[in-house]
Structure formats: structure tokens, C-alpha cells
Amino acid sequence: MSHKQFSRRDVLRFAGAAAVAAPFATGCGAGAPASDAGGAFTVYWNAGHGYQAYQQVIDEFQKAHGVTVNFQKYQWPDLRTRLLADFASGTVPDVVETQGAWVQEFAVSGDALSLQDYVAKDGAAMEFPDDWLPATVARNTYQDRLYGAQMHYTCSLLLYNKEMVGDTPPSTWDELLTAARELTTGDVYGIALNQDSSYAWPWLLQNGVRFYDPSSRRTLVDRDAAVEALQFQADLAHKHKVSPVPVPSTDYAGPQKLLSAKRAAMIITGPWDLKPITESSPDLDLGIAPALRQKEQATISAGASLMVPTKAARPDLSWDFIKRVTALDVERAATREAGMLMPRKSWAGLPEVQADERTKAFADGLPYAVDYLQDLGPTGKSGEIADNLFKQLYQSVVVQNTPVTEALAVFDAAAEQALAG
């Protein structure tokens, strides 16, 4: 296993990420009974997923094993920065929540532990993989071995303020632009784009774009369709001025806050924003519409997985934590609490899922949700290309209004170099 050499700037970024995490670190249940485990157990988690359902798991886990769980929460970019620093130092957490194709990327690099032996032993009792949607197994598999366990499985749809948009939300790009123009007035925008580059992908998928073609080793195929989708997003902010220009940050909650404040009529997001919307704006008449259509109806499949680093000190304990968090009763509790979607087939048929209008709306979107990293993940380069280079491309086009072809030339040169390395 090899890692890139870190510059002084990288070291400072790693230190900053650690500082971000510090206020969130907790050591619950210090008085738990002793066992043959004991000591500290470190978990890296996304800051938006600190649900009480998972705290309950942590409390029970601590009592069962006599450990103190160091539950560290980060925004995704900071989590990745901290994790890469840990891989380089050799001091790693026990369990990591991951997104996108991180599991496959770190399987390729040798930093993720294969869970195949654990699944062989416990899979039947967990109903794994039979009760998991096939896509959630595939995205955590590399060379026919499992390296991660899906915890959330979600998609992005169009959320809107019914008082502004009415009962018939837009269903195509043209309809959205027409509605956004009509709704933009004063300090209210028709739609709010996200600064997070992953939010560009529903638009790209709707125009038939693939991130990576393994046969040609080309990215953003078909290129004309990619140009059109990126330009459409840039035009919403810069030409039509129906969206505020996104502000680069590590926080993806900007559009949600504008919708909650009734300063944006529409946003594209997932169920992770339902809880903050409900808590901050209980009077908002929220609508959830199916994904838009251009050449086709599509959206991104998203979600989070759990991974054990190869150098984790007690992988058996890490696996027990994963089993507890992904249990069906925990999934049910997290859905009731936050409206989060889950990877189990049996989850979709639960009465509370079918009875809840908002949860069901997202569940109905999963059949046409696409894992846009499905071809790029096995290259082991998804982190560099998707999290870094595509982020730079998106911000260059949508934030800075750089001509798409000019920004793509820079992206292409860097992506080709990354894939060749």
C-alpha cells in the first residue's frame, strides 16, 4: 500500500479537520461494566447523521463491551481529509461512515478491510445479502469481496414550497426554468443550487451522461450532453438569475436553509434535509416531486456505508458495531426520527414507510436512481476525480461562470493523468 506525500498545506488541513471534529467528540457510558474488550472505540461519522437512534446503539454497544465510544462527527470533506491523514500515519478509527465510492477506492488502495469472512459467518442471521437491494451490495464490493455495509440508501428529488409553486410542480427542465423565472422576485429565488458538486449529477444523469466509460477510459460521456447539463446549471445562476450563485464551503445545507426561510421556492436534495426543514420551519407546506426529465427521468442514488480500516485494532468489535447499526429495528428508528431511507428490501414494505407521504415519495424515486460512480469506483480513482477534480470543474462553471469547454479542458487533462497513475 502506498500513499501520496503530504505537503505542509495538507498537514495544516489535517490539523484543521481534527479541530473541527473536537467539539463533537463524546465519551458516553464511561461507567459501563468491564469486559474482555475495554478501552476506547473510535467512530468517524457524518455530522448530519447524529441521530438518537444511533446514540441508542452506541449506549448498548458500550454496555455490552465495556468500551467508551469516541463518536467524532465531521462534514464529509473534513471526514475524508482526516481519514487520509490517519491512513498515512497508521493510526486509524475502528469504524468509518463513508459516502460515494470511498469503500471501493479504499479497497483498491488496501486501506479497507474485507468483510467477506464476517459475512460468511453472520450473513444468514442478518439476511445479508438477500434482504439488501443489489445495488447497495455492488457499490461496496471489489473483486467479488465485500468491503463495506450500506447503512443509508437514498436519492435526490425536487423539494418545493407548495404555497409558492402550487399543486403542479415542474417535471422537465423547461418547466422548471419557466416556474423559476416566475417565482424569482425581490430576495426570493425560484430555485437554489447547491455548492456541493455531487448535486450536479441529477442534471447530468437526466441528460444521459455517464461519469466514466471503462472501454474508452473517458470521463463525462456523452460530452455534448455533459456540456449542456453543466451550462444549464450555470445559466440558472448567472444568465437567468433564478438561483443565488452557490458559495463554496464544506456545508451542503445552504439551499435547505433558503427553502426553510421561504427565500427559495425549490431545491434538489434528499431525505437528509427533511428533519432540519421540519424542525426549523414546521409551518412550511413542503412538497416532494419526482425527479425531473430531460432526455430521461433519473436522479442520483446516494447514501452512506460503514467501513473498517485495514489497520483497525479490533475488527471483530468493529463488525459487531456494524451489525448493530444496520439492524432492521435501528433502520426503522432512524426512519421514524429523520425520514432517512434504508437499503433493506423489507424496509420499503414497512407500514410506517408506506404510510408516510414524504418517506414514500423518496422510496418511489429509488427505482430510477443511478449510482453515478458505479463505473469510476473500481478504478480506485473516484476520490481524486469525483471529490477533487469534478468539484473544481463544477465550481469553475457554476460558481465562477467559466466557459464550460474551457473548464472541461482543465478537468480532462487532470483526469487523464489521474487515471494513468
Coordinates of C-alpha atoms in Angstrom, one line a residue:
M1 CA 0.0 0.0 0.0
S2 CA 1.3 3.4 -0.9
H3 CA 0.1 6.9 -0.2
K4 CA 0.9 10.3 -1.7
Q5 CA 3.5 12.5 0.0
F6 CA 1.8 15.2 2.1
S7 CA 2.7 18.9 1.8
R8 CA 2.8 21.4 4.6
R9 CA -0.6 22.6 3.3
D10 CA -2.0 19.1 3.6
V11 CA -0.7 18.8 7.2
L12 CA -2.4 22.1 8.1
R13 CA -5.6 20.9 6.5
F14 CA -5.5 17.6 8.5
A15 CA -4.9 19.6 11.7
G16 CA -7.9 21.8 10.8
A17 CA -10.1 18.7 10.3
A18 CA -9.1 17.4 13.7
A19 CA -10.1 20.7 15.2
V20 CA -13.5 20.6 13.5
A21 CA -14.1 17.2 15.0
A22 CA -13.1 18.0 18.5
P23 CA -16.3 19.7 19.7
F24 CA -18.3 16.8 18.5
A25 CA -16.3 14.0 20.2
T26 CA -18.1 12.3 23.0
G27 CA -17.3 9.6 25.5
C28 CA -20.6 8.2 26.7
G29 CA -21.2 5.5 29.1
A30 CA -17.8 5.7 31.0
G31 CA -19.3 3.6 33.8
A32 CA -20.1 0.6 31.6
P33 CA -19.3 -2.8 33.1
A34 CA -15.8 -4.1 32.2
S35 CA -15.4 -6.9 29.7
D36 CA -12.6 -8.5 27.7
A37 CA -12.7 -5.5 25.3
G38 CA -12.5 -2.3 27.3
G39 CA -10.7 0.9 26.3
A40 CA -11.7 3.5 23.6
F41 CA -13.5 2.7 20.4
T42 CA -13.4 5.4 17.8
V43 CA -16.1 6.1 15.2
Y44 CA -16.0 8.7 12.4
W45 CA -19.4 9.8 11.4
N46 CA -21.1 12.4 9.2
A47 CA -22.2 15.4 11.2
G48 CA -25.7 15.4 9.7
H49 CA -26.4 11.8 10.8
G50 CA -26.0 12.1 14.6
Y51 CA -29.5 10.6 15.2
Q52 CA -30.7 9.4 18.6
A53 CA -31.3 6.0 17.0
Y54 CA -27.6 5.6 16.6
Q55 CA -26.8 7.0 20.1
Q56 CA -29.0 4.3 21.4
V57 CA -26.9 1.7 19.6
I58 CA -23.7 3.4 21.0
D59 CA -25.1 3.2 24.5
E60 CA -25.9 -0.5 24.2
F61 CA -22.6 -1.2 22.5
Q62 CA -20.7 0.4 25.3
K63 CA -22.5 -1.6 27.9
A64 CA -22.0 -4.9 26.0
H65 CA -18.3 -4.4 25.6
G66 CA -17.2 -2.1 28.4
V67 CA -15.8 0.4 25.9
T68 CA -16.0 4.2 25.6
V69 CA -17.1 5.2 22.2
N70 CA -15.3 8.2 20.8
F71 CA -18.0 9.4 18.4
Q72 CA -16.4 12.0 16.1
K73 CA -18.7 13.9 13.7
Y74 CA -17.4 15.7 10.6
Q75 CA -18.7 17.3 7.4
W76 CA -17.9 14.9 4.5
P77 CA -14.8 16.8 3.1
D78 CA -13.3 17.1 6.6
L79 CA -14.0 13.5 7.3
R80 CA -12.2 12.4 4.2
T81 CA -9.2 14.7 5.0
R82 CA -8.9 13.3 8.5
L83 CA -9.2 9.7 7.3
L84 CA -6.5 10.1 4.6
A85 CA -4.2 11.6 7.3
D86 CA -4.9 8.6 9.5
F87 CA -4.2 6.1 6.7
A88 CA -0.8 7.9 6.2
S89 CA 0.0 7.8 9.9
G90 CA -1.2 4.3 10.6
T91 CA -3.4 5.3 13.5
V92 CA -7.0 4.7 12.3
P93 CA -10.5 4.7 13.7
D94 CA -12.4 1.5 14.4
V95 CA -15.4 2.2 12.1
V96 CA -15.9 4.9 9.4
E97 CA -19.1 6.2 7.8
T98 CA -18.3 6.7 4.1
Q99 CA -20.1 8.1 1.1
G100 CA -19.9 7.6 -2.7
A101 CA -17.3 5.2 -3.9
W102 CA -15.0 5.5 -0.9
V103 CA -15.3 1.9 0.0
Q104 CA -14.2 0.7 -3.4
E105 CA -11.5 3.3 -3.6
F106 CA -10.0 2.3 -0.2
A107 CA -10.4 -1.4 -1.1
V108 CA -8.2 -0.8 -4.1
S109 CA -5.6 1.1 -2.0
G110 CA -5.6 -1.6 0.6
D111 CA -6.9 0.7 3.4
A112 CA -10.3 -1.1 3.7
L113 CA -10.7 -4.4 5.5
S114 CA -12.5 -7.2 3.6
L115 CA -15.7 -8.1 5.5
Q116 CA -16.2 -11.3 3.5
D117 CA -15.3 -13.7 6.3
Y118 CA -17.7 -11.9 8.7
V119 CA -20.5 -12.1 6.1
A120 CA -19.8 -15.8 5.6
K121 CA -20.3 -16.3 9.3
D122 CA -23.1 -13.9 10.1
G123 CA -24.8 -13.1 6.8
A124 CA -27.6 -15.6 7.1
A125 CA -28.7 -14.2 10.5
M126 CA -28.5 -10.7 9.1
E127 CA -30.4 -11.7 6.0
F128 CA -27.4 -10.4 4.0
P129 CA -27.3 -10.1 1.1
D130 CA -30.8 -11.4 0.4
D131 CA -32.6 -8.5 2.2
W132 CA -30.3 -5.8 0.7
L133 CA -31.0 -4.1 -2.6
P134 CA -28.5 -5.5 -5.1
A135 CA -27.1 -2.0 -5.9
T136 CA -26.2 -1.5 -2.3
V137 CA -24.1 -4.7 -2.3
A138 CA -22.4 -3.9 -5.6
R139 CA -21.3 -0.5 -4.6
N140 CA -19.5 -2.0 -1.5
T141 CA -17.9 -4.8 -3.4
Y142 CA -14.5 -5.0 -5.1
Q143 CA -13.2 -8.1 -6.9
D144 CA -16.1 -10.2 -5.6
R145 CA -15.3 -9.4 -1.9
L146 CA -17.4 -7.2 0.3
Y147 CA -15.6 -4.2 2.0
G148 CA -18.5 -2.2 3.3
A149 CA -22.0 -2.4 4.6
Q150 CA -24.7 0.0 3.4
M151 CA -26.4 2.0 6.2
H152 CA -28.5 4.5 4.2
Y153 CA -29.7 4.3 0.7
T154 CA -31.3 7.4 -0.7
C155 CA -31.9 9.6 -3.7
S156 CA -32.4 13.2 -4.6
L157 CA -35.8 14.7 -5.6
L158 CA -37.3 18.1 -6.1
L159 CA -38.5 19.7 -2.9
Y160 CA -40.7 22.8 -3.1
N161 CA -42.8 25.3 -1.2
K162 CA -46.4 24.5 -2.2
E163 CA -47.6 28.0 -1.3
M164 CA -45.2 29.3 -3.9
V165 CA -45.2 26.6 -6.6
G166 CA -48.7 25.4 -6.3
D167 CA -50.1 21.9 -6.7
T168 CA -48.3 21.1 -10.0
P169 CA -44.5 21.2 -9.7
P170 CA -42.3 21.2 -12.8
S171 CA -41.4 17.9 -14.3
T172 CA -38.9 18.9 -17.1
W173 CA -36.0 21.3 -17.3
D174 CA -38.0 23.7 -19.4
E175 CA -40.9 23.7 -17.0
L176 CA -38.5 24.3 -14.1
L177 CA -36.9 27.3 -15.8
T178 CA -40.3 28.8 -16.5
A179 CA -41.5 28.3 -13.0
A180 CA -38.2 29.6 -11.5
R181 CA -38.5 32.8 -13.6
E182 CA -42.0 33.4 -12.4
L183 CA -41.1 32.8 -8.8
T184 CA -37.9 34.8 -8.6
T185 CA -38.7 38.2 -7.2
G186 CA -37.1 40.6 -4.7
D187 CA -35.0 38.5 -2.3
V188 CA -36.8 35.2 -3.2
Y189 CA -35.3 32.8 -5.8
G190 CA -37.1 30.3 -7.9
I191 CA -34.5 27.6 -7.1
A192 CA -31.3 27.4 -5.1
L193 CA -28.4 25.3 -6.4
N194 CA -26.1 23.6 -4.1
Q195 CA -22.3 24.3 -3.8
D196 CA -21.7 20.6 -3.3
S197 CA -20.7 19.2 -6.7
S198 CA -22.5 15.9 -6.2
Y199 CA -25.7 17.9 -6.6
A200 CA -24.8 18.4 -10.3
W201 CA -25.3 14.8 -11.0
P202 CA -29.1 14.6 -11.2
W203 CA -28.9 17.1 -14.1
L204 CA -26.1 15.2 -15.8
L205 CA -27.9 11.8 -15.4
Q206 CA -31.2 13.3 -16.8
N207 CA -29.2 14.2 -19.9
G208 CA -27.8 10.7 -20.3
V209 CA -24.3 11.4 -19.1
R210 CA -22.0 8.7 -17.6
F211 CA -19.1 9.7 -15.4
Y212 CA -16.7 7.1 -16.7
D213 CA -16.7 4.8 -19.7
P214 CA -14.4 1.8 -18.9
S215 CA -14.0 0.8 -22.5
S216 CA -12.7 4.1 -23.7
R217 CA -11.4 5.3 -20.3
R218 CA -13.1 8.6 -21.0
T219 CA -14.9 10.7 -18.5
L220 CA -18.2 12.7 -18.8
V221 CA -19.6 10.7 -21.8
D222 CA -21.5 11.8 -23.9
R223 CA -19.5 15.1 -23.9
D224 CA -22.1 17.3 -25.7
A225 CA -24.7 16.2 -23.2
A226 CA -22.4 16.9 -20.3
V227 CA -21.7 20.4 -21.7
E228 CA -25.4 21.1 -22.0
A229 CA -26.2 19.9 -18.4
L230 CA -23.4 21.9 -16.9
Q231 CA -24.3 25.0 -18.9
F232 CA -27.9 24.8 -17.9
Q233 CA -27.0 24.9 -14.2
A234 CA -24.6 27.8 -14.7
D235 CA -27.3 29.7 -16.6
L236 CA -29.8 29.3 -13.7
A237 CA -27.4 31.3 -11.6
H238 CA -25.7 33.6 -14.0
K239 CA -27.9 34.1 -17.0
H240 CA -31.4 33.7 -15.8
K241 CA -30.5 34.7 -12.2
V242 CA -33.2 32.4 -10.8
S243 CA -30.7 30.9 -8.3
P244 CA -28.2 32.5 -6.0
V245 CA -24.6 31.8 -7.0
P246 CA -23.5 28.9 -4.7
V247 CA -20.9 29.8 -2.1
P248 CA -18.1 27.3 -1.8
S249 CA -18.0 25.7 1.7
T250 CA -18.0 22.3 3.3
D251 CA -21.6 22.7 4.3
Y252 CA -24.3 21.5 1.9
A253 CA -27.2 23.0 3.9
G254 CA -27.4 26.4 2.2
P255 CA -30.3 25.6 -0.1
Q256 CA -32.2 23.9 2.6
K257 CA -31.9 27.0 4.8
L258 CA -33.1 29.2 2.0
L259 CA -36.1 26.9 1.4
S260 CA -36.9 26.8 5.1
A261 CA -36.7 30.6 5.3
K262 CA -39.0 30.8 2.3
R263 CA -36.3 32.6 0.2
A264 CA -36.2 29.7 -2.3
A265 CA -39.2 28.1 -3.8
M266 CA -37.4 24.9 -5.0
I267 CA -34.3 22.9 -4.2
I268 CA -33.0 19.5 -5.2
T269 CA -32.0 17.4 -2.3
G270 CA -32.6 14.2 -0.4
P271 CA -34.3 13.0 2.8
W272 CA -31.4 14.1 4.9
D273 CA -32.9 17.6 4.7
L274 CA -36.3 16.6 5.9
K275 CA -35.5 16.7 9.6
P276 CA -33.9 20.2 9.5
I277 CA -36.7 21.6 7.4
T278 CA -39.3 20.2 9.8
E279 CA -37.5 21.5 12.9
S280 CA -36.7 25.0 11.5
S281 CA -39.9 25.6 9.6
P282 CA -42.8 23.5 10.9
D283 CA -45.3 25.7 9.1
L284 CA -43.7 25.2 5.6
D285 CA -46.1 23.4 3.3
L286 CA -43.5 21.2 1.8
G287 CA -44.0 19.3 -1.5
I288 CA -41.8 16.5 -2.9
A289 CA -41.9 15.9 -6.6
P290 CA -40.4 13.1 -8.7
A291 CA -37.1 13.8 -10.4
L292 CA -37.0 16.0 -13.4
R293 CA -36.8 14.7 -17.0
Q294 CA -34.7 15.9 -19.9
K295 CA -33.6 13.0 -22.1
E296 CA -34.7 10.7 -19.4
Q297 CA -36.0 10.7 -15.8
A298 CA -33.2 10.0 -13.4
T299 CA -31.6 11.0 -10.2
I300 CA -28.6 10.0 -8.1
S301 CA -28.7 7.1 -5.7
A302 CA -26.9 8.3 -2.6
G303 CA -26.4 7.1 0.9
A304 CA -23.7 6.0 3.4
S305 CA -21.8 2.9 4.1
L306 CA -19.8 1.6 7.0
M307 CA -16.2 0.5 6.6
V308 CA -13.5 -0.9 8.8
P309 CA -9.9 0.3 8.1
T310 CA -7.4 -2.5 7.5
K311 CA -5.3 -1.4 10.5
A312 CA -8.3 -1.2 12.9
A313 CA -7.1 -2.6 16.2
R314 CA -10.2 -4.8 16.9
P315 CA -12.0 -5.7 13.7
D316 CA -14.3 -8.2 15.5
L317 CA -15.6 -5.4 17.7
S318 CA -15.9 -3.1 14.6
W319 CA -18.0 -5.8 12.9
D320 CA -20.3 -6.1 15.9
F321 CA -20.9 -2.3 15.8
I322 CA -21.8 -2.5 12.1
K323 CA -24.2 -5.4 12.7
R324 CA -26.0 -3.4 15.4
V325 CA -26.2 -0.2 13.4
T326 CA -27.6 -1.9 10.3
A327 CA -30.2 -4.0 12.1
L328 CA -33.8 -3.5 10.8
D329 CA -35.1 -2.2 14.1
V330 CA -32.4 0.5 14.1
E331 CA -33.3 1.4 10.5
R332 CA -36.9 1.7 11.5
A333 CA -36.0 4.0 14.4
A334 CA -33.8 6.2 12.2
T335 CA -36.6 6.5 9.6
R336 CA -39.1 7.5 12.2
E337 CA -36.7 10.0 13.6
A338 CA -35.3 11.6 10.5
G339 CA -37.1 10.2 7.4
M340 CA -33.9 8.5 6.2
L341 CA -34.2 5.8 3.6
M342 CA -32.6 2.4 4.1
P343 CA -31.0 -0.3 2.0
R344 CA -33.1 -3.3 3.1
K345 CA -35.8 -4.6 0.8
S346 CA -38.0 -5.4 3.8
W347 CA -37.7 -1.8 5.0
A348 CA -39.5 -0.5 1.9
G349 CA -42.6 -2.5 2.8
L350 CA -42.9 -1.4 6.4
P351 CA -46.2 0.2 7.2
E352 CA -44.6 3.4 8.5
V353 CA -42.7 3.8 5.2
Q354 CA -45.8 3.3 3.1
A355 CA -48.0 5.5 5.3
D356 CA -45.6 8.4 5.5
E357 CA -46.1 10.6 2.4
R358 CA -42.6 12.1 2.4
T359 CA -40.7 8.9 3.0
K360 CA -42.7 7.1 0.4
A361 CA -42.0 9.8 -2.1
F362 CA -38.3 9.2 -1.8
A363 CA -38.8 5.4 -1.7
D364 CA -40.7 5.7 -5.0
G365 CA -37.7 7.5 -6.6
L366 CA -35.2 4.7 -5.9
P367 CA -36.1 2.6 -8.9
Y368 CA -34.8 5.3 -11.3
A369 CA -31.9 6.4 -9.1
V370 CA -28.5 5.7 -10.5
D371 CA -25.1 5.3 -8.8
Y372 CA -23.2 7.7 -10.9
L373 CA -19.9 6.4 -9.6
Q374 CA -20.6 2.7 -10.4
D375 CA -18.0 2.6 -13.3
L376 CA -15.5 5.0 -11.7
G377 CA -15.4 3.4 -8.3
P378 CA -13.4 0.2 -9.3
T379 CA -10.6 2.3 -10.8
G380 CA -9.6 3.4 -7.3
K381 CA -9.5 7.0 -8.5
S382 CA -13.0 8.1 -7.6
G383 CA -11.8 10.2 -4.7
E384 CA -9.3 12.1 -6.7
I385 CA -11.6 12.6 -9.7
A386 CA -15.0 13.0 -8.2
D387 CA -14.2 14.7 -4.9
N388 CA -11.4 16.9 -6.2
L389 CA -11.3 17.4 -9.9
F390 CA -15.0 17.3 -10.6
K391 CA -15.6 19.6 -7.6
Q392 CA -13.1 22.1 -9.2
L393 CA -14.9 21.7 -12.6
Y394 CA -18.3 22.3 -11.0
Q395 CA -17.2 25.3 -9.0
S396 CA -15.4 26.8 -12.0
V397 CA -18.5 26.5 -14.2
V398 CA -21.4 27.1 -11.8
V399 CA -19.8 29.4 -9.2
Q400 CA -17.3 31.3 -11.3
N401 CA -19.2 31.1 -14.6
T402 CA -16.1 29.9 -16.5
P403 CA -17.0 28.8 -20.1
V404 CA -17.8 25.1 -19.9
T405 CA -15.4 24.0 -22.7
E406 CA -12.5 25.9 -21.0
A407 CA -13.2 24.3 -17.6
L408 CA -13.6 20.9 -19.2
A409 CA -10.2 21.1 -20.9
V410 CA -8.6 21.6 -17.4
F411 CA -10.6 18.8 -16.0
D412 CA -9.8 16.4 -18.8
A413 CA -6.0 16.9 -18.5
A414 CA -6.1 16.3 -14.8
A415 CA -8.5 13.3 -15.0
E416 CA -6.4 11.6 -17.7
Q417 CA -3.3 12.0 -15.6
A418 CA -5.1 10.6 -12.5
L419 CA -6.4 7.5 -14.4
A420 CA -2.9 6.9 -15.9
G421 CA -1.2 7.0 -12.5

